[in-house]
Structure formats: structure tokens, C-alpha cells
Amino acid sequence: MNERIARLRTKNLTQQPEICSERAQIVTRAYEKYKDLPPLLLRAKTFEAIMQEMTIWIADDELIVGNQAKMAKGAPVYPEFSVDWIIKELDSFSTRTSSRFLLSEENKTVLRELLPKWQGRTTKDRALSIIPEAAKEAMASQAFLLSPLSSGLGHISVSYQKLIDHGIDFLLDEIREKLAHCQPTAAEDVERKVFYEACQIVLQAMLHFAERFAALAETQAARAEGQRKDELLEIARVCRKVPRERAETFHEALQSFWFLHLCLQIDSNGHSMSPGRFDQYTWRCYENDMQRGVSPEREEELLGCLWVKFAEISKLRVYMGSLAFGGYPMFQNLIVGGMDTDGNDVTNDVSVLCCKVTAELKLSQPSLSVRWHKHSARRMKLAAAEVARAGIGMPAYFNDEAIIPVLRNIGCSLAEARDYCEVGCVEPHVAGRMEGMYSAGFTNLCKVLETTIFNGVDPIRGKQIGLAVGEQFEDFTAFYDAYRTQQRYFMDLHAQSVNAVEFAHSTLCPTPLVSCFVDDCIERGVDIRRGGAHYNYTSPNAVGLANLGGAWATIRSCSSSP
């Protein structure tokens, strides 16, 4: 890495994560001001207020600009999703043993006054109001966990390519055309019209956000000299062009990408906002630069600046969540390599450069993944091996030969399946086409087994949380059948609870910004939280499978029957 990137990296690694109350203040004011609007417009106007009012800054040495909070690695507060645990933990965030956050007395005072106003009004409150009591008891015993109960949903990869190849003006034209065809006398067009109006608001807010950075760069350039003055003027030029227009240079592509990626995170605190096939949708602009004679070293420097910005994104989690996800992870899964829709290998210079920058900077974000198939280019394999040799737990390898058939089996076309990326940890995804709801929660298989053994009672809490399936069994088969009955019971409770969470998000926190970059939301005029995406499904997770298998083997070995 060059000296600029070394300085940015050092600053990032020495920066202590801190809680920022600014977003919570803006959102609280906006919700009061626009409380009478439909949820779609309320959310759109709230996002607009954030884009207009939040503090922005451009740090020394930065070439890619855009911040999530008032300070680098600042974690905003999202009161619209939940506040109970934040109020409870206000005095302990700075003394945690895991994922510690600084919290100034000034910000603590602001949050103590502000957060109680949200009690009873959050998506968590709405979900809990309709989750069955039996499900709440099961969750209290950790029979299953609803991971999105206290935050935004996240876990998605949108169509960054649409923004880079077309720009926001193109999308606004598309939305205006849809609006023009809405019939004022058609009942079904009422919600569609509101949706399109919300989309217009959030896209125009993004443009205003970019213009603010352009103006700030010009202001700083007026006080700068030499190389930094030229850099700031170039930043201003880029921010006035993108994301409004089609990106042509690598710098424009990276900045356009970052504005969208950042805004998705500012809008909702669901983690696993994943860049997807980054090397594929930025390659055109990189190649343009190569033809213009831009040096590869310059492109590497720009990419290094972007990697540092990835590492600035932070999220405040409940203490138990911080133990499960230690180290401030955001699961921004960026994947390189793989094949095109015709099955040809698509390794390019950006694929290799992403690996090189990851290995050199050794930052925790983005989470680098590599697609692998039998015709993968040798240079892709070598670049991935260099990342592995860096000892940072990356890259994750994903086998095209196995994953593409899986996606075909759930209904994706061959072209879509070959174009897959990964979301979060290991979830196969077709960017800009899917709403997978991968964070639907976790069923604790071993707790289900324990509850079966104790006839539906949680032995730790002493409460009946499951079915009374019996205490004596004739043989192993009878006990196994009892377990399956118990499992079905808890899975039904889990499904009811997930439906309640999805209902809460769809009614209180729709996401028109995400919807603008996922097919077929604009075509249908339906928000992604209402089922607007081309593919919609929900994905609960079963945990403890290996331990469950060991337990079954032990029980069976002690049984008198096979």
C-alpha cells in the first residue's frame, strides 16, 4: 500500500467506535413532522431529512467520500426499530467486554430524553403485540431466536450495476413514466402512486446528499494547495456527476457505488448489505481508465480508499448480540470471480486487484469471497491464495458447481443462477432480484431435544414451553416421533413470529430506497417489504445440528431398540 492508504488504514484501526445520536434526533423530528403521512411517504421524507441535515465531512487523504455518522466508525441509533435494550444498556456500552462503544455524556443525555418517546411505537413493539404468548415463552427459553426483531432486515444485495450503468436521472425518468400511467380512479393505483412518489423523494434525496459533498469538497479546495487542492476539485466533479449520471471512470464507479451502499446503511441498520459481484459491475469503468492511460497504481489507491470506507461502517448491537458477533462485523460480502451467464470464466483485473488490496490492508471489511469453478483462471486462484496466506480469515470460497444447481432448484433461470453472489455469511443470492429474508431467526435444535426429554418443560426456567409428549417411551422410534412432534410445534411458533416481524416492517418501515434497486418493485409499483421483489422467500436457520446428531447417536446407543 502507498503512504496515503497506510495513513488512512492506521487512522481507521486506531479509531474507537462511538455511538452517534444525530440520526436519532433527525428521525424523531421527522416522524413528528410527517406523522400523518402514509408509512411509505413517512419513511421517504425521513430519509430526505437525514440526507439534508446530517453532518458530513471529508477527511484528509480521502478520495472516496461519504460518512455514516458524525465521526468515523460512529454507530448511529435507529429508534424506529427498537429502543428498550438501548435504554437498558446506556451506561454499559463503554465498558462492555465485547464490541465496546464510546458514548459521551452529551450523547447519553440526548438519548435518555429522546428514546422513551419511541416506546410502544417501534417495529419490535408492533411485532411483539401480535406474536403469540406461547412463542414469547419459547423465545425466553431460547428455543428459537428472532434476529431481526430489534433492527432493520438487511441481508440483501441490490443492483449496484443499475446505478453505475444508468444513474439516478434515468431511474427518475422511469418512475415519472410509471406515475403518469397511474389511474386516479383505479383503487389498486392508490398505493402504487404513493410508492412512486416515495421513490422519487428518496432518489432526489440521494442526489442532494451527493451535491452536499461536492460543495464541501469545493469549499475545502479553496483553502487547500497543490495536490490536495486538485484532488478535492476532482472529488467535487465526481460528486456532481454521480450518482446522477452513468459512471465512466473507475473513480466515478466507486463513488457512485459508495453513495448507494452508504445510503442503504443509513436508511436501515440491518447488517449484511452486500456489494455482490463488485468486479463485474465496475470492470467497464476500470477498462475505460486503462484505455485512457490511467495507471493501475492509481486504481489500486482508489480501491484502497474504498476499503477503508467499508471498515468505517458500524452497528450498535444488543450485548448478547455483540457476544455472538464480536469484532464489530457488518458482513458486507463482496464476491469476485465466477462465470458469466454463458458459463465462461469472468476473472478480470478488478477481481485480482480486490484480492491484492484485501491482503495488503488486512481490514475486517469488506468480507471478501471468491467464486470457484473448474475453469477458474489461474491468476484468480493465485490471488485468492495470497489473501488466504495473509491470515485474516478470508477469502470464503464458493463452489459454482454446487451452488448454481441449488439456485436452479428454487426456480432461478440458468442465467440468473450463474450470476449469483453471496449475502452476509453464506447465503446464495441473485443481486437486484431477490428478497430472501435470510435473517428470519434461528431454531435451537438442541433446546427442542431437551424440551422433549423433559416432557415439554424447560428445565432451566421450570416452565412448560413445549408439548407434553410423554416421559416414558417404548423404544427409540417412539422417542424420535415425539421429538419430531415437538419440532413441528416450535417451528410453527417460529413461523408465526417471523410473519409478525415481517408484518411490522411492511406496515411501519417500508424501504422505497431498496425497492428502487430491486426488480420488479418499480415495475409492479410495490415496495420490497410488501412482496415487490421478483423472488420473495423467508429463510429461518436451524442451529446445533452437529450437537443434535451426537445426542441422537448417544440416545440410540442406550436404547433397547435399533
PDB file of N, CA and C in Angstrom, residues 293-379:
ATOM      1  N   GLY A 293      -5.085   5.517 -20.314  1.00  0.00           N
ATOM      2  CA  GLY A 293      -3.714   5.598 -19.823  1.00  0.00           C
ATOM      3  C   GLY A 293      -3.576   5.808 -18.331  1.00  0.00           C
ATOM      4  N   VAL A 294      -4.659   5.624 -17.575  1.00  0.00           N
ATOM      5  CA  VAL A 294      -4.570   5.736 -16.113  1.00  0.00           C
ATOM      6  C   VAL A 294      -3.746   4.557 -15.587  1.00  0.00           C
ATOM      7  N   SER A 295      -2.894   4.812 -14.611  1.00  0.00           N
ATOM      8  CA  SER A 295      -2.010   3.766 -14.108  1.00  0.00           C
ATOM      9  C   SER A 295      -2.762   2.807 -13.191  1.00  0.00           C
ATOM     10  N   PRO A 296      -2.412   1.519 -13.209  1.00  0.00           N
ATOM     11  CA  PRO A 296      -3.020   0.559 -12.270  1.00  0.00           C
ATOM     12  C   PRO A 296      -2.792   0.951 -10.815  1.00  0.00           C
ATOM     13  N   GLU A 297      -1.672   1.618 -10.545  1.00  0.00           N
ATOM     14  CA  GLU A 297      -1.387   2.047  -9.170  1.00  0.00           C
ATOM     15  C   GLU A 297      -2.440   3.055  -8.680  1.00  0.00           C
ATOM     16  N   ARG A 298      -2.879   3.919  -9.583  1.00  0.00           N
ATOM     17  CA  ARG A 298      -3.921   4.883  -9.224  1.00  0.00           C
ATOM     18  C   ARG A 298      -5.229   4.161  -8.897  1.00  0.00           C
ATOM     19  N   GLU A 299      -5.574   3.164  -9.690  1.00  0.00           N
ATOM     20  CA  GLU A 299      -6.801   2.410  -9.448  1.00  0.00           C
ATOM     21  C   GLU A 299      -6.718   1.663  -8.117  1.00  0.00           C
ATOM     22  N   GLU A 300      -5.546   1.121  -7.831  1.00  0.00           N
ATOM     23  CA  GLU A 300      -5.359   0.421  -6.563  1.00  0.00           C
ATOM     24  C   GLU A 300      -5.521   1.377  -5.388  1.00  0.00           C
ATOM     25  N   GLU A 301      -5.014   2.601  -5.532  1.00  0.00           N
ATOM     26  CA  GLU A 301      -5.153   3.596  -4.478  1.00  0.00           C
ATOM     27  C   GLU A 301      -6.623   3.933  -4.237  1.00  0.00           C
ATOM     28  N   LEU A 302      -7.388   4.105  -5.297  1.00  0.00           N
ATOM     29  CA  LEU A 302      -8.813   4.378  -5.163  1.00  0.00           C
ATOM     30  C   LEU A 302      -9.531   3.235  -4.458  1.00  0.00           C
ATOM     31  N   LEU A 303      -9.169   2.009  -4.833  1.00  0.00           N
ATOM     32  CA  LEU A 303      -9.804   0.847  -4.211  1.00  0.00           C
ATOM     33  C   LEU A 303      -9.432   0.768  -2.732  1.00  0.00           C
ATOM     34  N   GLY A 304      -8.181   1.092  -2.408  1.00  0.00           N
ATOM     35  CA  GLY A 304      -7.770   1.105  -1.013  1.00  0.00           C
ATOM     36  C   GLY A 304      -8.564   2.118  -0.204  1.00  0.00           C
ATOM     37  N   CYS A 305      -8.824   3.292  -0.790  1.00  0.00           N
ATOM     38  CA  CYS A 305      -9.646   4.304  -0.120  1.00  0.00           C
ATOM     39  C   CYS A 305     -11.052   3.773   0.142  1.00  0.00           C
ATOM     40  N   LEU A 306     -11.602   3.049  -0.831  1.00  0.00           N
ATOM     41  CA  LEU A 306     -12.940   2.482  -0.653  1.00  0.00           C
ATOM     42  C   LEU A 306     -12.947   1.430   0.443  1.00  0.00           C
ATOM     43  N   TRP A 307     -11.908   0.601   0.502  1.00  0.00           N
ATOM     44  CA  TRP A 307     -11.844  -0.454   1.526  1.00  0.00           C
ATOM     45  C   TRP A 307     -11.853   0.157   2.934  1.00  0.00           C
ATOM     46  N   VAL A 308     -11.170   1.272   3.094  1.00  0.00           N
ATOM     47  CA  VAL A 308     -11.175   1.942   4.398  1.00  0.00           C
ATOM     48  C   VAL A 308     -12.578   2.450   4.728  1.00  0.00           C
ATOM     49  N   LYS A 309     -13.296   2.944   3.737  1.00  0.00           N
ATOM     50  CA  LYS A 309     -14.670   3.404   3.978  1.00  0.00           C
ATOM     51  C   LYS A 309     -15.561   2.230   4.413  1.00  0.00           C
ATOM     52  N   PHE A 310     -15.379   1.058   3.780  1.00  0.00           N
ATOM     53  CA  PHE A 310     -16.113  -0.125   4.218  1.00  0.00           C
ATOM     54  C   PHE A 310     -15.899  -0.366   5.712  1.00  0.00           C
ATOM     55  N   ALA A 311     -14.649  -0.220   6.148  1.00  0.00           N
ATOM     56  CA  ALA A 311     -14.293  -0.524   7.533  1.00  0.00           C
ATOM     57  C   ALA A 311     -14.788   0.526   8.519  1.00  0.00           C
ATOM     58  N   GLU A 312     -15.311   1.649   8.022  1.00  0.00           N
ATOM     59  CA  GLU A 312     -15.880   2.671   8.897  1.00  0.00           C
ATOM     60  C   GLU A 312     -17.312   2.357   9.307  1.00  0.00           C
ATOM     61  N   ILE A 313     -18.014   1.547   8.517  1.00  0.00           N
ATOM     62  CA  ILE A 313     -19.414   1.248   8.802  1.00  0.00           C
ATOM     63  C   ILE A 313     -19.508   0.458  10.110  1.00  0.00           C
ATOM     64  N   SER A 314     -20.397   0.894  10.991  1.00  0.00           N
ATOM     65  CA  SER A 314     -20.512   0.250  12.298  1.00  0.00           C
ATOM     66  C   SER A 314     -21.971   0.136  12.697  1.00  0.00           C
ATOM     67  N   LYS A 315     -22.246  -0.816  13.567  1.00  0.00           N
ATOM     68  CA  LYS A 315     -23.622  -1.057  14.018  1.00  0.00           C
ATOM     69  C   LYS A 315     -23.636  -1.339  15.507  1.00  0.00           C
ATOM     70  N   LEU A 316     -24.577  -0.721  16.189  1.00  0.00           N
ATOM     71  CA  LEU A 316     -24.780  -0.951  17.613  1.00  0.00           C
ATOM     72  C   LEU A 316     -25.662  -2.180  17.784  1.00  0.00           C
ATOM     73  N   ARG A 317     -25.188  -3.145  18.577  1.00  0.00           N
ATOM     74  CA  ARG A 317     -25.944  -4.379  18.816  1.00  0.00           C
ATOM     75  C   ARG A 317     -26.204  -4.547  20.306  1.00  0.00           C
ATOM     76  N   VAL A 318     -27.300  -5.240  20.610  1.00  0.00           N
ATOM     77  CA  VAL A 318     -27.580  -5.620  21.979  1.00  0.00           C
ATOM     78  C   VAL A 318     -26.401  -6.442  22.508  1.00  0.00           C
ATOM     79  N   TYR A 319     -26.165  -6.419  23.820  1.00  0.00           N
ATOM     80  CA  TYR A 319     -24.951  -7.034  24.375  1.00  0.00           C
ATOM     81  C   TYR A 319     -24.817  -8.503  23.994  1.00  0.00           C
ATOM     82  N   MET A 320     -25.894  -9.281  24.102  1.00  0.00           N
ATOM     83  CA  MET A 320     -25.802 -10.696  23.738  1.00  0.00           C
ATOM     84  C   MET A 320     -25.459 -10.854  22.266  1.00  0.00           C
ATOM     85  N   GLY A 321     -25.979  -9.953  21.433  1.00  0.00           N
ATOM     86  CA  GLY A 321     -25.633  -9.985  20.017  1.00  0.00           C
ATOM     87  C   GLY A 321     -24.175  -9.660  19.774  1.00  0.00           C
ATOM     88  N   SER A 322     -23.625  -8.759  20.616  1.00  0.00           N
ATOM     89  CA  SER A 322     -22.208  -8.414  20.467  1.00  0.00           C
ATOM     90  C   SER A 322     -21.312  -9.584  20.842  1.00  0.00           C
ATOM     91  N   LEU A 323     -21.790 -10.444  21.740  1.00  0.00           N
ATOM     92  CA  LEU A 323     -21.018 -11.641  22.087  1.00  0.00           C
ATOM     93  C   LEU A 323     -21.045 -12.646  20.937  1.00  0.00           C
ATOM     94  N   ALA A 324     -22.213 -12.766  20.311  1.00  0.00           N
ATOM     95  CA  ALA A 324     -22.340 -13.704  19.190  1.00  0.00           C
ATOM     96  C   ALA A 324     -21.593 -13.199  17.962  1.00  0.00           C
ATOM     97  N   PHE A 325     -21.568 -11.867  17.767  1.00  0.00           N
ATOM     98  CA  PHE A 325     -20.898 -11.277  16.610  1.00  0.00           C
ATOM     99  C   PHE A 325     -19.837 -10.294  17.098  1.00  0.00           C
ATOM    100  N   GLY A 326     -18.791 -10.808  17.698  1.00  0.00           N
ATOM    101  CA  GLY A 326     -17.731  -9.963  18.228  1.00  0.00           C
ATOM    102  C   GLY A 326     -16.876  -9.353  17.128  1.00  0.00           C
ATOM    103  N   GLY A 327     -16.290  -8.192  17.443  1.00  0.00           N
ATOM    104  CA  GLY A 327     -15.385  -7.576  16.481  1.00  0.00           C
ATOM    105  C   GLY A 327     -16.032  -6.611  15.520  1.00  0.00           C
ATOM    106  N   TYR A 328     -17.243  -6.147  15.829  1.00  0.00           N
ATOM    107  CA  TYR A 328     -17.940  -5.153  15.005  1.00  0.00           C
ATOM    108  C   TYR A 328     -18.150  -5.597  13.553  1.00  0.00           C
ATOM    109  N   PRO A 329     -18.529  -6.839  13.281  1.00  0.00           N
ATOM    110  CA  PRO A 329     -18.692  -7.263  11.884  1.00  0.00           C
ATOM    111  C   PRO A 329     -19.931  -6.650  11.246  1.00  0.00           C
ATOM    112  N   MET A 330     -19.868  -6.404   9.942  1.00  0.00           N
ATOM    113  CA  MET A 330     -21.016  -5.912   9.194  1.00  0.00           C
ATOM    114  C   MET A 330     -21.408  -6.843   8.051  1.00  0.00           C
ATOM    115  N   PHE A 331     -20.582  -7.866   7.776  1.00  0.00           N
ATOM    116  CA  PHE A 331     -20.910  -8.892   6.784  1.00  0.00           C
ATOM    117  C   PHE A 331     -21.205  -8.308   5.408  1.00  0.00           C
ATOM    118  N   GLN A 332     -20.390  -7.319   5.015  1.00  0.00           N
ATOM    119  CA  GLN A 332     -20.536  -6.719   3.678  1.00  0.00           C
ATOM    120  C   GLN A 332     -19.814  -7.637   2.689  1.00  0.00           C
ATOM    121  N   ASN A 333     -20.539  -8.612   2.178  1.00  0.00           N
ATOM    122  CA  ASN A 333     -19.933  -9.682   1.390  1.00  0.00           C
ATOM    123  C   ASN A 333     -19.709  -9.237  -0.058  1.00  0.00           C
ATOM    124  N   LEU A 334     -18.449  -9.060  -0.404  1.00  0.00           N
ATOM    125  CA  LEU A 334     -18.040  -8.667  -1.761  1.00  0.00           C
ATOM    126  C   LEU A 334     -17.402  -9.881  -2.414  1.00  0.00           C
ATOM    127  N   ILE A 335     -17.961 -10.307  -3.538  1.00  0.00           N
ATOM    128  CA  ILE A 335     -17.504 -11.551  -4.166  1.00  0.00           C
ATOM    129  C   ILE A 335     -16.910 -11.276  -5.541  1.00  0.00           C
ATOM    130  N   VAL A 336     -15.850 -12.007  -5.881  1.00  0.00           N
ATOM    131  CA  VAL A 336     -15.166 -11.836  -7.168  1.00  0.00           C
ATOM    132  C   VAL A 336     -15.026 -13.193  -7.846  1.00  0.00           C
ATOM    133  N   GLY A 337     -14.756 -13.140  -9.151  1.00  0.00           N
ATOM    134  CA  GLY A 337     -14.567 -14.367  -9.912  1.00  0.00           C
ATOM    135  C   GLY A 337     -15.874 -14.985 -10.361  1.00  0.00           C
ATOM    136  N   GLY A 338     -15.811 -16.266 -10.731  1.00  0.00           N
ATOM    137  CA  GLY A 338     -17.002 -16.977 -11.178  1.00  0.00           C
ATOM    138  C   GLY A 338     -17.152 -16.972 -12.687  1.00  0.00           C
ATOM    139  N   MET A 339     -18.392 -17.118 -13.131  1.00  0.00           N
ATOM    140  CA  MET A 339     -18.665 -17.230 -14.568  1.00  0.00           C
ATOM    141  C   MET A 339     -19.748 -16.257 -14.980  1.00  0.00           C
ATOM    142  N   ASP A 340     -19.879 -16.047 -16.299  1.00  0.00           N
ATOM    143  CA  ASP A 340     -20.954 -15.197 -16.811  1.00  0.00           C
ATOM    144  C   ASP A 340     -22.183 -16.046 -17.109  1.00  0.00           C
ATOM    145  N   THR A 341     -23.212 -15.428 -17.683  1.00  0.00           N
ATOM    146  CA  THR A 341     -24.462 -16.143 -17.919  1.00  0.00           C
ATOM    147  C   THR A 341     -24.332 -17.240 -18.966  1.00  0.00           C
ATOM    148  N   ASP A 342     -23.230 -17.210 -19.735  1.00  0.00           N
ATOM    149  CA  ASP A 342     -22.980 -18.260 -20.718  1.00  0.00           C
ATOM    150  C   ASP A 342     -22.061 -19.353 -20.187  1.00  0.00           C
ATOM    151  N   GLY A 343     -21.604 -19.210 -18.943  1.00  0.00           N
ATOM    152  CA  GLY A 343     -20.748 -20.218 -18.343  1.00  0.00           C
ATOM    153  C   GLY A 343     -19.267 -19.987 -18.535  1.00  0.00           C
ATOM    154  N   ASN A 344     -18.862 -18.815 -19.072  1.00  0.00           N
ATOM    155  CA  ASN A 344     -17.445 -18.522 -19.285  1.00  0.00           C
ATOM    156  C   ASN A 344     -16.844 -17.857 -18.049  1.00  0.00           C
ATOM    157  N   ASP A 345     -15.571 -18.159 -17.775  1.00  0.00           N
ATOM    158  CA  ASP A 345     -14.904 -17.523 -16.643  1.00  0.00           C
ATOM    159  C   ASP A 345     -14.815 -16.011 -16.856  1.00  0.00           C
ATOM    160  N   VAL A 346     -15.019 -15.245 -15.783  1.00  0.00           N
ATOM    161  CA  VAL A 346     -15.054 -13.786 -15.910  1.00  0.00           C
ATOM    162  C   VAL A 346     -14.005 -13.100 -15.038  1.00  0.00           C
ATOM    163  N   THR A 347     -12.965 -13.799 -14.681  1.00  0.00           N
ATOM    164  CA  THR A 347     -11.887 -13.161 -13.933  1.00  0.00           C
ATOM    165  C   THR A 347     -11.347 -11.975 -14.718  1.00  0.00           C
ATOM    166  N   ASN A 348     -11.168 -10.829 -14.041  1.00  0.00           N
ATOM    167  CA  ASN A 348     -10.593  -9.660 -14.695  1.00  0.00           C
ATOM    168  C   ASN A 348      -9.608  -8.976 -13.752  1.00  0.00           C
ATOM    169  N   ASP A 349      -9.065  -7.870 -14.181  1.00  0.00           N
ATOM    170  CA  ASP A 349      -8.060  -7.178 -13.367  1.00  0.00           C
ATOM    171  C   ASP A 349      -8.631  -6.688 -12.036  1.00  0.00           C
ATOM    172  N   VAL A 350      -9.908  -6.310 -12.022  1.00  0.00           N
ATOM    173  CA  VAL A 350     -10.511  -5.848 -10.775  1.00  0.00           C
ATOM    174  C   VAL A 350     -10.653  -7.017  -9.794  1.00  0.00           C
ATOM    175  N   SER A 351     -10.935  -8.207 -10.301  1.00  0.00           N
ATOM    176  CA  SER A 351     -11.018  -9.398  -9.440  1.00  0.00           C
ATOM    177  C   SER A 351      -9.725  -9.572  -8.671  1.00  0.00           C
ATOM    178  N   VAL A 352      -8.624  -9.504  -9.404  1.00  0.00           N
ATOM    179  CA  VAL A 352      -7.305  -9.700  -8.805  1.00  0.00           C
ATOM    180  C   VAL A 352      -6.954  -8.533  -7.884  1.00  0.00           C
ATOM    181  N   LEU A 353      -7.307  -7.322  -8.305  1.00  0.00           N
ATOM    182  CA  LEU A 353      -6.992  -6.132  -7.511  1.00  0.00           C
ATOM    183  C   LEU A 353      -7.732  -6.154  -6.171  1.00  0.00           C
ATOM    184  N   CYS A 354      -8.964  -6.619  -6.157  1.00  0.00           N
ATOM    185  CA  CYS A 354      -9.709  -6.727  -4.903  1.00  0.00           C
ATOM    186  C   CYS A 354      -8.998  -7.668  -3.929  1.00  0.00           C
ATOM    187  N   CYS A 355      -8.489  -8.762  -4.461  1.00  0.00           N
ATOM    188  CA  CYS A 355      -7.738  -9.702  -3.617  1.00  0.00           C
ATOM    189  C   CYS A 355      -6.462  -9.054  -3.094  1.00  0.00           C
ATOM    190  N   LYS A 356      -5.758  -8.348  -3.966  1.00  0.00           N
ATOM    191  CA  LYS A 356      -4.496  -7.723  -3.575  1.00  0.00           C
ATOM    192  C   LYS A 356      -4.708  -6.693  -2.477  1.00  0.00           C
ATOM    193  N   VAL A 357      -5.697  -5.821  -2.638  1.00  0.00           N
ATOM    194  CA  VAL A 357      -5.955  -4.776  -1.649  1.00  0.00           C
ATOM    195  C   VAL A 357      -6.392  -5.392  -0.317  1.00  0.00           C
ATOM    196  N   THR A 358      -7.208  -6.444  -0.367  1.00  0.00           N
ATOM    197  CA  THR A 358      -7.649  -7.116   0.859  1.00  0.00           C
ATOM    198  C   THR A 358      -6.466  -7.706   1.612  1.00  0.00           C
ATOM    199  N   ALA A 359      -5.573  -8.366   0.888  1.00  0.00           N
ATOM    200  CA  ALA A 359      -4.410  -8.982   1.522  1.00  0.00           C
ATOM    201  C   ALA A 359      -3.465  -7.936   2.106  1.00  0.00           C
ATOM    202  N   GLU A 360      -3.324  -6.803   1.440  1.00  0.00           N
ATOM    203  CA  GLU A 360      -2.392  -5.770   1.909  1.00  0.00           C
ATOM    204  C   GLU A 360      -2.944  -4.992   3.099  1.00  0.00           C
ATOM    205  N   LEU A 361      -4.234  -4.631   3.059  1.00  0.00           N
ATOM    206  CA  LEU A 361      -4.782  -3.797   4.124  1.00  0.00           C
ATOM    207  C   LEU A 361      -5.148  -4.586   5.372  1.00  0.00           C
ATOM    208  N   LYS A 362      -5.518  -5.861   5.203  1.00  0.00           N
ATOM    209  CA  LYS A 362      -5.866  -6.719   6.348  1.00  0.00           C
ATOM    210  C   LYS A 362      -6.934  -6.080   7.244  1.00  0.00           C
ATOM    211  N   LEU A 363      -7.950  -5.493   6.625  1.00  0.00           N
ATOM    212  CA  LEU A 363      -9.072  -4.928   7.359  1.00  0.00           C
ATOM    213  C   LEU A 363     -10.186  -5.968   7.498  1.00  0.00           C
ATOM    214  N   SER A 364     -11.053  -5.764   8.461  1.00  0.00           N
ATOM    215  CA  SER A 364     -12.125  -6.740   8.687  1.00  0.00           C
ATOM    216  C   SER A 364     -13.235  -6.645   7.653  1.00  0.00           C
ATOM    217  N   GLN A 365     -13.326  -5.496   6.966  1.00  0.00           N
ATOM    218  CA  GLN A 365     -14.353  -5.291   5.949  1.00  0.00           C
ATOM    219  C   GLN A 365     -13.713  -4.731   4.690  1.00  0.00           C
ATOM    220  N   PRO A 366     -14.272  -5.045   3.519  1.00  0.00           N
ATOM    221  CA  PRO A 366     -15.416  -5.922   3.275  1.00  0.00           C
ATOM    222  C   PRO A 366     -15.044  -7.393   3.457  1.00  0.00           C
ATOM    223  N   SER A 367     -16.071  -8.225   3.613  1.00  0.00           N
ATOM    224  CA  SER A 367     -15.854  -9.672   3.686  1.00  0.00           C
ATOM    225  C   SER A 367     -15.633 -10.186   2.268  1.00  0.00           C
ATOM    226  N   LEU A 368     -14.408 -10.545   1.945  1.00  0.00           N
ATOM    227  CA  LEU A 368     -14.098 -10.948   0.575  1.00  0.00           C
ATOM    228  C   LEU A 368     -14.411 -12.429   0.357  1.00  0.00           C
ATOM    229  N   SER A 369     -15.132 -12.703  -0.717  1.00  0.00           N
ATOM    230  CA  SER A 369     -15.437 -14.075  -1.124  1.00  0.00           C
ATOM    231  C   SER A 369     -14.987 -14.286  -2.562  1.00  0.00           C
ATOM    232  N   VAL A 370     -14.736 -15.538  -2.905  1.00  0.00           N
ATOM    233  CA  VAL A 370     -14.275 -15.895  -4.251  1.00  0.00           C
ATOM    234  C   VAL A 370     -15.145 -17.009  -4.793  1.00  0.00           C
ATOM    235  N   ARG A 371     -15.666 -16.797  -6.001  1.00  0.00           N
ATOM    236  CA  ARG A 371     -16.387 -17.870  -6.699  1.00  0.00           C
ATOM    237  C   ARG A 371     -15.391 -18.767  -7.408  1.00  0.00           C
ATOM    238  N   TRP A 372     -15.666 -20.055  -7.363  1.00  0.00           N
ATOM    239  CA  TRP A 372     -14.716 -21.066  -7.816  1.00  0.00           C
ATOM    240  C   TRP A 372     -15.418 -22.049  -8.751  1.00  0.00           C
ATOM    241  N   HIS A 373     -14.810 -22.367  -9.867  1.00  0.00           N
ATOM    242  CA  HIS A 373     -15.340 -23.417 -10.745  1.00  0.00           C
ATOM    243  C   HIS A 373     -14.174 -24.057 -11.477  1.00  0.00           C
ATOM    244  N   LYS A 374     -14.417 -25.110 -12.186  1.00  0.00           N
ATOM    245  CA  LYS A 374     -13.327 -25.912 -12.747  1.00  0.00           C
ATOM    246  C   LYS A 374     -12.537 -25.179 -13.822  1.00  0.00           C
ATOM    247  N   HIS A 375     -13.099 -24.079 -14.357  1.00  0.00           N
ATOM    248  CA  HIS A 375     -12.377 -23.312 -15.373  1.00  0.00           C
ATOM    249  C   HIS A 375     -11.893 -21.961 -14.841  1.00  0.00           C
ATOM    250  N   SER A 376     -11.855 -21.806 -13.523  1.00  0.00           N
ATOM    251  CA  SER A 376     -11.383 -20.541 -12.943  1.00  0.00           C
ATOM    252  C   SER A 376      -9.956 -20.254 -13.398  1.00  0.00           C
ATOM    253  N   ALA A 377      -9.697 -18.994 -13.709  1.00  0.00           N
ATOM    254  CA  ALA A 377      -8.373 -18.598 -14.200  1.00  0.00           C
ATOM    255  C   ALA A 377      -7.304 -18.842 -13.131  1.00  0.00           C
ATOM    256  N   ARG A 378      -6.122 -19.213 -13.592  1.00  0.00           N
ATOM    257  CA  ARG A 378      -5.028 -19.470 -12.663  1.00  0.00           C
ATOM    258  C   ARG A 378      -4.698 -18.219 -11.836  1.00  0.00           C
ATOM    259  N   ARG A 379      -4.755 -17.055 -12.458  1.00  0.00           N
ATOM    260  CA  ARG A 379      -4.410 -15.842 -11.705  1.00  0.00           C
ATOM    261  C   ARG A 379      -5.440 -15.554 -10.616  1.00  0.00           C
TER     262      ARG A 379
END
